[in-house]
mmCIF file of C-alpha atoms (C1' of nucleotides) in Angstrom:
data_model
loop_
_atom_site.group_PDB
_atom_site.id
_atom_site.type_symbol
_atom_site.label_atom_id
_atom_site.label_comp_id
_atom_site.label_asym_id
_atom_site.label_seq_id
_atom_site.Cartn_x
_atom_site.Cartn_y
_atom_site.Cartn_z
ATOM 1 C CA UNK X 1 -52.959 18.224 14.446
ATOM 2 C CA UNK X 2 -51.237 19.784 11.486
ATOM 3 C CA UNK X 3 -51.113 23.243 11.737
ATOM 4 C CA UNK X 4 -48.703 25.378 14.059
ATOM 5 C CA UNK X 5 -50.601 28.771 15.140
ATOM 6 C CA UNK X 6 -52.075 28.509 18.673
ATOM 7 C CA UNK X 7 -54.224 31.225 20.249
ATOM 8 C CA UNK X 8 -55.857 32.472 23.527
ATOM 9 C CA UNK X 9 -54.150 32.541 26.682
ATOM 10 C CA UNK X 10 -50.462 31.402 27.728
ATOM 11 C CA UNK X 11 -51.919 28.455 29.263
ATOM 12 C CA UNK X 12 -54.174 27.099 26.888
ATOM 13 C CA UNK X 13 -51.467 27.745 24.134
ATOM 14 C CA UNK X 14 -49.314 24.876 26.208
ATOM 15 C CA UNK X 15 -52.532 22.842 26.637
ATOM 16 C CA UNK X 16 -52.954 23.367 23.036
ATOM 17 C CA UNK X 17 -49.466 22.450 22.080
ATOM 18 C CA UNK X 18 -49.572 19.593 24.562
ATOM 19 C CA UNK X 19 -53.074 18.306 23.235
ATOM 20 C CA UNK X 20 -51.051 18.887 19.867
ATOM 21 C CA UNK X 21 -48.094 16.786 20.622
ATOM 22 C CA UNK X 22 -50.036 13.682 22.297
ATOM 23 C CA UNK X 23 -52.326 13.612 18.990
ATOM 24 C CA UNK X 24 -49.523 13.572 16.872
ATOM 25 C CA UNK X 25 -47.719 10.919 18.391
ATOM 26 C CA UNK X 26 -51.086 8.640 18.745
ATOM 27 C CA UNK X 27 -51.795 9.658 14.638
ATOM 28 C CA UNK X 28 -47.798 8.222 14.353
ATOM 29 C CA UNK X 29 -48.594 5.228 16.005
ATOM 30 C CA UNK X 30 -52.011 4.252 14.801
ATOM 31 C CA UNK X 31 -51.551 5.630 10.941
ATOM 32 C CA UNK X 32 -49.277 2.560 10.218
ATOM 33 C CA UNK X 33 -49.990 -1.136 7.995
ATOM 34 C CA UNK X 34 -49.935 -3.449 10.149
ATOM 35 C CA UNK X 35 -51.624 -1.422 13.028
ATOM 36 C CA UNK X 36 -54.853 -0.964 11.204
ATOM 37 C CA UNK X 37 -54.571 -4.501 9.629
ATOM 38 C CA UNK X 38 -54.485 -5.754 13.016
ATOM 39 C CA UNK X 39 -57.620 -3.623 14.227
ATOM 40 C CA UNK X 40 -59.501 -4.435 11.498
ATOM 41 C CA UNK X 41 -58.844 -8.370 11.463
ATOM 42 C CA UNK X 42 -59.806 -8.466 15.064
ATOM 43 C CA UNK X 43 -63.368 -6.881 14.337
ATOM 44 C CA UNK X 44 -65.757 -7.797 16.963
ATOM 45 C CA UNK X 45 -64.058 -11.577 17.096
ATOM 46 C CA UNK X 46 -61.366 -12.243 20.162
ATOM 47 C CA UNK X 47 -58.018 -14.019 18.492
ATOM 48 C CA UNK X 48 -55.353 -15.749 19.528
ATOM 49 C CA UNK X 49 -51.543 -14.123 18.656
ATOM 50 C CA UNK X 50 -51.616 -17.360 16.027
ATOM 51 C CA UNK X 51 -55.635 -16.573 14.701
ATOM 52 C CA UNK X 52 -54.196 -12.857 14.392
ATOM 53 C CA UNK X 53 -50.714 -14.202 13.133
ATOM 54 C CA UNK X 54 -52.737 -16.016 10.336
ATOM 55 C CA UNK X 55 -55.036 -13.392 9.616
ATOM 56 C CA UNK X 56 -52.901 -11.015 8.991
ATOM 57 C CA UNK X 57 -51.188 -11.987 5.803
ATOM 58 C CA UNK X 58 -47.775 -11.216 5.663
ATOM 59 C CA UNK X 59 -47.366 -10.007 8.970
ATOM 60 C CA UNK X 60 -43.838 -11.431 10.960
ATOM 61 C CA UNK X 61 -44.087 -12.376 14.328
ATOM 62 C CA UNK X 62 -42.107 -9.266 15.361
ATOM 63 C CA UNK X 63 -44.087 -6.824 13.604
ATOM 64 C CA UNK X 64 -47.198 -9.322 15.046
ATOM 65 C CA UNK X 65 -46.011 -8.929 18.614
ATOM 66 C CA UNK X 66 -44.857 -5.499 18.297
ATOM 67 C CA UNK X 67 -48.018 -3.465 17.322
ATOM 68 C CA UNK X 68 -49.811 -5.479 19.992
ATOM 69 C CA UNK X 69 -47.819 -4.266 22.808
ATOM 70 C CA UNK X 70 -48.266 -0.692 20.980
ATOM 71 C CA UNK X 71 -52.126 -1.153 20.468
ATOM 72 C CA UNK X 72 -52.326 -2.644 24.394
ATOM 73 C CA UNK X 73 -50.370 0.306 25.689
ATOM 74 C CA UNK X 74 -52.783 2.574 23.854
ATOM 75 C CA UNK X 75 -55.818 0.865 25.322
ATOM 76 C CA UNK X 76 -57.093 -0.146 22.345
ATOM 77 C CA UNK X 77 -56.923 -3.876 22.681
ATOM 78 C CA UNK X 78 -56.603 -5.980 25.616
ATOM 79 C CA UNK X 79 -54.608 -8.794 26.133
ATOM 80 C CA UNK X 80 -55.764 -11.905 28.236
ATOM 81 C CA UNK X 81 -53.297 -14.534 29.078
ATOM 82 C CA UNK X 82 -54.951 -18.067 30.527
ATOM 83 C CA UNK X 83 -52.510 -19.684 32.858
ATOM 84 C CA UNK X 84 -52.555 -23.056 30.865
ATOM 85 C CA UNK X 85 -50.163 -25.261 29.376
ATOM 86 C CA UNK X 86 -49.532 -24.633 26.307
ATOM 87 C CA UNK X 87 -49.757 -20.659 27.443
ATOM 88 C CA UNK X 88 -53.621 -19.409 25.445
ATOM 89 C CA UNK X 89 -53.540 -15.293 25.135
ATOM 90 C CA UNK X 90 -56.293 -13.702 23.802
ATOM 91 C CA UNK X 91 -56.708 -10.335 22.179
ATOM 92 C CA UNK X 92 -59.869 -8.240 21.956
ATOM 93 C CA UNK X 93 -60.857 -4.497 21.004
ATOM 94 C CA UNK X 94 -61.660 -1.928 23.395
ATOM 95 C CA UNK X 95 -64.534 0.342 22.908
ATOM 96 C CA UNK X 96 -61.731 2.472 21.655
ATOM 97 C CA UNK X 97 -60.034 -0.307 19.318
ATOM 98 C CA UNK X 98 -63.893 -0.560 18.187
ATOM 99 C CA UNK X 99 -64.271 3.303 17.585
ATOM 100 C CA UNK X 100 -61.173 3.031 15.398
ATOM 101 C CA UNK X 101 -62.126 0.247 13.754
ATOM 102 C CA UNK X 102 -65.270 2.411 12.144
ATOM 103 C CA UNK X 103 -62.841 4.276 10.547
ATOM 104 C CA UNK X 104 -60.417 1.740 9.319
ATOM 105 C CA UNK X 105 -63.645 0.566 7.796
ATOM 106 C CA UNK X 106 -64.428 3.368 5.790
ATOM 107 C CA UNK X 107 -61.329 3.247 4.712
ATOM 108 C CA UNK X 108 -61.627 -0.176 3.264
ATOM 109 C CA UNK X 109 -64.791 1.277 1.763
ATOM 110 C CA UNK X 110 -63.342 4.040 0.741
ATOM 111 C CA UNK X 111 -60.609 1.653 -1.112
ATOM 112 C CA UNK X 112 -63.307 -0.515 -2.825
ATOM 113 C CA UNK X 113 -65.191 2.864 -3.994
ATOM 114 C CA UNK X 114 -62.189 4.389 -5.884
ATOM 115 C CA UNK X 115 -60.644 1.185 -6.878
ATOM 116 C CA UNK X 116 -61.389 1.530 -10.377
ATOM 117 C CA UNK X 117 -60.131 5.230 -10.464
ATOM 118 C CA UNK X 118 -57.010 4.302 -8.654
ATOM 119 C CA UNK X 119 -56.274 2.054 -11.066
ATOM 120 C CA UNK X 120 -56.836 3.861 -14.054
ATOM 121 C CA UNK X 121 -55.065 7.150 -12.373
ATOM 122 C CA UNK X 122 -52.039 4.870 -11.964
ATOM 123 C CA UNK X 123 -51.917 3.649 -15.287
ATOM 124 C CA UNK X 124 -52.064 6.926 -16.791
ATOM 125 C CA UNK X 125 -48.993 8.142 -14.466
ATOM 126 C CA UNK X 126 -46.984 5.321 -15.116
ATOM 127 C CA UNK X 127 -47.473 5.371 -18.792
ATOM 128 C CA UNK Y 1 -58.110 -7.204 2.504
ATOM 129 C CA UNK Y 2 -57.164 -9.275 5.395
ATOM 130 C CA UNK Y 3 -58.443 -13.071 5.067
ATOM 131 C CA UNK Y 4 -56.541 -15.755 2.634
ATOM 132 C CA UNK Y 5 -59.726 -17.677 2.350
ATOM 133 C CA UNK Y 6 -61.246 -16.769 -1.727
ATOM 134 C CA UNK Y 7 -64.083 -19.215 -2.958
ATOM 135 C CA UNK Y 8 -65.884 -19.372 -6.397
ATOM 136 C CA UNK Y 9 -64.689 -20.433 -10.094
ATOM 137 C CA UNK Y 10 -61.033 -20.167 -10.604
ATOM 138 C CA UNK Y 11 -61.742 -17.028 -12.812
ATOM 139 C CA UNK Y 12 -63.110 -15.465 -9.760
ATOM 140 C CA UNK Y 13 -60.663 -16.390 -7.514
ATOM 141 C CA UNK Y 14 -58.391 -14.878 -9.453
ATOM 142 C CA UNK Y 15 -59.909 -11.779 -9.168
ATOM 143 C CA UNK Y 16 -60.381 -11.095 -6.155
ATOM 144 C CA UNK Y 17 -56.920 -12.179 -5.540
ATOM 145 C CA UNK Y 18 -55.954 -9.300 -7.913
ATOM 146 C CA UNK Y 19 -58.092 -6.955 -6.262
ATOM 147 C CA UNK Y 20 -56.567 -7.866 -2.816
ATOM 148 C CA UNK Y 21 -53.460 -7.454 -4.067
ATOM 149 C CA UNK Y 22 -54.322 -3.734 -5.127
ATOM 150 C CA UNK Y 23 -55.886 -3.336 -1.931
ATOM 151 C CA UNK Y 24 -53.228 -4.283 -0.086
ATOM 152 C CA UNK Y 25 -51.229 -2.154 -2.136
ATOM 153 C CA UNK Y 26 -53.431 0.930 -1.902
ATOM 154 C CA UNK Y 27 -53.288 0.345 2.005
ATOM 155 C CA UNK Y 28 -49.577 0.566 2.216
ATOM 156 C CA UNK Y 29 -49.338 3.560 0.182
ATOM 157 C CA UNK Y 30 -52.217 5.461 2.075
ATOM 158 C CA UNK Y 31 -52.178 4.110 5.833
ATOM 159 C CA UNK Y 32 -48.708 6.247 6.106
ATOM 160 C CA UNK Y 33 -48.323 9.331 8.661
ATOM 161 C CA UNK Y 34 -47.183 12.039 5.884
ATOM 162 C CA UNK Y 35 -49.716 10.707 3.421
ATOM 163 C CA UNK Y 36 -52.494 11.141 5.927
ATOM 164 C CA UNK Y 37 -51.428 14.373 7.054
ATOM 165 C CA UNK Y 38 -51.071 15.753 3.487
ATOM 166 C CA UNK Y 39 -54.090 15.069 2.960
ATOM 167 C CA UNK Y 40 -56.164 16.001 5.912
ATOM 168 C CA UNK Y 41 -54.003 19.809 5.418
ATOM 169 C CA UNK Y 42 -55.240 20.466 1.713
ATOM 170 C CA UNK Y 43 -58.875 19.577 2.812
ATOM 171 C CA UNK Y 44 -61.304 21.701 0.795
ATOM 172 C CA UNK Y 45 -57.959 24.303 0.033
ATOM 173 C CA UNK Y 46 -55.632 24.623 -3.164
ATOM 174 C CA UNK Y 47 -51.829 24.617 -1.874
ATOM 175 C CA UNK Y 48 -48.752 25.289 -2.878
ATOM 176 C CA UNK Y 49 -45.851 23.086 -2.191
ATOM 177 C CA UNK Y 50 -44.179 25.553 -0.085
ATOM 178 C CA UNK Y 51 -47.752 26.310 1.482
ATOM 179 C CA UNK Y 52 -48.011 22.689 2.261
ATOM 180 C CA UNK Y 53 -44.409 22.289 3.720
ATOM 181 C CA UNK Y 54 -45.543 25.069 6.094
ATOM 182 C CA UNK Y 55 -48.823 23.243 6.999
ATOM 183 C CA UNK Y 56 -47.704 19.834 7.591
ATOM 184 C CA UNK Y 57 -45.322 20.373 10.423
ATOM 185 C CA UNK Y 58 -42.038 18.405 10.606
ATOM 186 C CA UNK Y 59 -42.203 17.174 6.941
ATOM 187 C CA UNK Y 60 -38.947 17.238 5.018
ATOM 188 C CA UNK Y 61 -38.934 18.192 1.636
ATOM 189 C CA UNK Y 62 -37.909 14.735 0.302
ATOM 190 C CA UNK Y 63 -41.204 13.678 2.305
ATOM 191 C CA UNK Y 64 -43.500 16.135 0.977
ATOM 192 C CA UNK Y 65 -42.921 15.537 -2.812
ATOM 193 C CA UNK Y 66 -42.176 11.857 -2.559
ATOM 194 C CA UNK Y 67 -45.807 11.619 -0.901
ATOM 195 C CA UNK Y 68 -47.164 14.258 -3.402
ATOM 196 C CA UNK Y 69 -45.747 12.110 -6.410
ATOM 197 C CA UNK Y 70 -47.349 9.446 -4.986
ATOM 198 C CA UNK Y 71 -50.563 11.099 -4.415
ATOM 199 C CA UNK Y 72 -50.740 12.252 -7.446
ATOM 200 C CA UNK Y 73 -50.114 8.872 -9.134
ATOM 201 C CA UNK Y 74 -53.032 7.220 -6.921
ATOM 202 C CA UNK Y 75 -55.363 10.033 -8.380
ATOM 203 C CA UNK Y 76 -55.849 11.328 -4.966
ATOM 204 C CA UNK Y 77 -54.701 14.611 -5.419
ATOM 205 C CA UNK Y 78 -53.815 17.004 -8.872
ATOM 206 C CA UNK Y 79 -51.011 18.862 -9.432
ATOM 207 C CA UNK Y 80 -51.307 22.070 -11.855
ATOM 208 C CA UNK Y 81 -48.613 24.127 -12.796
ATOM 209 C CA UNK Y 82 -48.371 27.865 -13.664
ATOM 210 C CA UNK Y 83 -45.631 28.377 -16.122
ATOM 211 C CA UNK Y 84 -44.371 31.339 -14.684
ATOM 212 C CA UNK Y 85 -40.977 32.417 -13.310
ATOM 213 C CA UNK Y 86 -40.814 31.364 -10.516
ATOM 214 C CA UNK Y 87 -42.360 28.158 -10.797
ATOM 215 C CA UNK Y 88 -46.109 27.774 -9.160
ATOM 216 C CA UNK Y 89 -47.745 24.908 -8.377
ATOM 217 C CA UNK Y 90 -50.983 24.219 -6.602
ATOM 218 C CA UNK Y 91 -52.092 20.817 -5.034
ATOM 219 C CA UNK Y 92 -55.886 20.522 -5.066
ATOM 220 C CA UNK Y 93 -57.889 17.034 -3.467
ATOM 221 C CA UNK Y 94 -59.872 15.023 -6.078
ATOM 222 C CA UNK Y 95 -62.985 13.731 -5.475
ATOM 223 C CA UNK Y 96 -61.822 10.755 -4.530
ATOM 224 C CA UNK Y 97 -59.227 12.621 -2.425
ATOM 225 C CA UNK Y 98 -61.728 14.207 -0.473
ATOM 226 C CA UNK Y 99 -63.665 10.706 -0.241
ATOM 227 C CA UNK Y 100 -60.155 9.892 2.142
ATOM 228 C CA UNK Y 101 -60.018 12.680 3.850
ATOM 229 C CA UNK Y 102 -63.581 11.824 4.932
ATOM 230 C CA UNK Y 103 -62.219 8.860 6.705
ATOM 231 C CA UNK Y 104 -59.171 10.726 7.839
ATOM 232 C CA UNK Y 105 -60.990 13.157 9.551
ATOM 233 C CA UNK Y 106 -62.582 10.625 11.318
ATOM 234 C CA UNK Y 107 -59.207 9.663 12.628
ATOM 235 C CA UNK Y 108 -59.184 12.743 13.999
ATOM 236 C CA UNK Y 109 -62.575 12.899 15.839
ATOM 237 C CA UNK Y 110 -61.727 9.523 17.563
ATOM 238 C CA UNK Y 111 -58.409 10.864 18.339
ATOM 239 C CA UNK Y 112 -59.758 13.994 20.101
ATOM 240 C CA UNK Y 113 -62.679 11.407 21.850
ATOM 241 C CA UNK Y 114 -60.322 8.858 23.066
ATOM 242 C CA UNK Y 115 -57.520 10.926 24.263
ATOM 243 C CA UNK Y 116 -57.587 11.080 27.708
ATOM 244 C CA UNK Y 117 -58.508 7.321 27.778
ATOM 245 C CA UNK Y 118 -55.244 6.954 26.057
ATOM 246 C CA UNK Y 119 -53.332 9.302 28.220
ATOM 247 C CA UNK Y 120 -54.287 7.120 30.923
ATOM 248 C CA UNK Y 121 -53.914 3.310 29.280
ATOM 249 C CA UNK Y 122 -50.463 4.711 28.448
ATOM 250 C CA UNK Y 123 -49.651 5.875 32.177
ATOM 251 C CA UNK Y 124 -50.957 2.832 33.558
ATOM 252 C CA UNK Y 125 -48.758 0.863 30.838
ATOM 253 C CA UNK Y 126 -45.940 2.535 31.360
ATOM 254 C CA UNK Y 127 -45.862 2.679 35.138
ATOM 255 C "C1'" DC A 1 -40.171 28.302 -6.084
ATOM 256 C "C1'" DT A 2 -40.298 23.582 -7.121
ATOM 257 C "C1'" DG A 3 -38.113 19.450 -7.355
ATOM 258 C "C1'" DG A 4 -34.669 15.974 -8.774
ATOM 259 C "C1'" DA A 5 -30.321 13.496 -7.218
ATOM 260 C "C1'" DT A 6 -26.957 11.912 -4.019
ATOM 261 C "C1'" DC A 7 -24.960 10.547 0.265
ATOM 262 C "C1'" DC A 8 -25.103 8.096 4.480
ATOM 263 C "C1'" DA A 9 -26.558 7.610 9.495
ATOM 264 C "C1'" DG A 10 -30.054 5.374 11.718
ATOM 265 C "C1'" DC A 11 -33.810 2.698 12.021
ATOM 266 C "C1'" DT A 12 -36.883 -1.154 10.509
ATOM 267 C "C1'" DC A 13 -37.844 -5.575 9.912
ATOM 268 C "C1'" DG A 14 -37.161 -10.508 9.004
ATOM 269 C "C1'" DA A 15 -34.632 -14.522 10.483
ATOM 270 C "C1'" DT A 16 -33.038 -17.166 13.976
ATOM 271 C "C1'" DA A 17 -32.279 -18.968 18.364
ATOM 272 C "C1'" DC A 18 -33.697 -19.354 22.978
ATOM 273 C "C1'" DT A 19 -37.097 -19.215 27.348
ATOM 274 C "C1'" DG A 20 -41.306 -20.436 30.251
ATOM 275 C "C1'" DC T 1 -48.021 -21.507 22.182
ATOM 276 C "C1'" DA T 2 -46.483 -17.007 23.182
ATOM 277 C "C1'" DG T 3 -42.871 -14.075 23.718
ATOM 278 C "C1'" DT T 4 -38.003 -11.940 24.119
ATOM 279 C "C1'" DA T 5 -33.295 -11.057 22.341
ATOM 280 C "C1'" DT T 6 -30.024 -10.471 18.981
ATOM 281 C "C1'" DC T 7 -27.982 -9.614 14.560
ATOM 282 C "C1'" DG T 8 -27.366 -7.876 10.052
ATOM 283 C "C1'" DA T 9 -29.132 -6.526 5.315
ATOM 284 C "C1'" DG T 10 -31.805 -3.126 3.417
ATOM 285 C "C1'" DC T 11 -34.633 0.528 3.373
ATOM 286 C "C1'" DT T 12 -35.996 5.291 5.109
ATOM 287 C "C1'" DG T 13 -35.556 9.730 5.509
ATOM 288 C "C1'" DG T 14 -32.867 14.136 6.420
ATOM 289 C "C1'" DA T 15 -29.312 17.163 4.664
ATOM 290 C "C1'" DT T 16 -27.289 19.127 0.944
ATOM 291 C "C1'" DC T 17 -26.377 20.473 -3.650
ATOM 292 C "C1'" DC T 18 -27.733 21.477 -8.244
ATOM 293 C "C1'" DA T 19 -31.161 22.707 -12.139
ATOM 294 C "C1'" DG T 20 -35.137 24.755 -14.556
#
DNA sequence: CTGGATCCAGCTCGATACTG
DNA sequence: CAGTATCGAGCTGGATCCAG
């Protein structure tokens, strides 16, 4: 995922540097705001697009729709749509939306951990 | 980190809305691609900047010490320089540095589990 | 070698309006 | 309610140049 030296055999180079290329481009997509605010806010609940759009602070309905299509396409969440009127979708995690939620997780962990040395590291850089 | 809803005393409230705003803050700064990358490529190492320009592939220079600065400021990584001619200076995780990459790592792992299941949610999107 | 500063093309994102 | 399309301001990020 981040370095560039690939051994062993022709072939498995290009698997290598194909593996390489697909992980990259799934790290782009997934290692983004709203993305993981959007995995983690689902959780193990199913939400509507307006549960997500309101628990998801400050996220536009563009950005909203957006990263759904993108997590859907990944397989990470699926989308039901109930034939009613009004139109009722609902969004859920995959087992591998679910899997990447763990992380996200310890990441908010993480963030909770080192809050007070974040803060203090900033203040000391800014001052 | 995600929710609106904050109960308790006013003082309390206000708190945590603090604290959520700092959250939220620390998100956005760390849930980035180059960020991530950075620091998942120092890992347990000491780097140079020109070592880590070669490690993180397809980072610009502007990226690199933009992220690094920022890094830096969050406490999550220190920068030491060797006053010699020319300039040397090495990036090195902190603890709480290495606390992230903990999580980041895990990125990876689900990355490497999930990726054919990807591979194929994206085919069958796409097609 | 490290890194700040500037320029600007291109993309992102929010707002808005419109469909089923 | 959910979603698409469009438009434009503003930000992002790459290229380049200069400095210590």
């Amino acid at each position: 995922m981040v370095t560039k030296q690939y051994t062993g055999t022709p072939d498995e180079q290009a698997d290598l540097r194909r593996a390489d290329s697909l992980g990259r481009e799934i790290f782009s997509d997934v290692a983004n705001k709203w993305a993981l605010l959007i995995i983690e806010a689902l959780g193990e609940r199913t939400l509507r697009f307006s549960g997500l759009r309101d628990e998801v602070e400050g996220v536009s309905h563009k950005m909203l729709t957006q990263n759904l299509r993108m997590l859907e396409r990944n397989g990470l969440v699926v989308r039901t749509v109930h034939p009613t009127v009004p139109p009722r979708v609902e969004y859920t995690l995959t087992e591998a939306g679910r899997g990447l939620r763990a992380t996200v997780d310890g990441m908010c962990e993480w963030t909770y951990r080192y809050f007070g040395h974040i803060e203090d590291s900033r203040r000391r850089f800014d001052g």
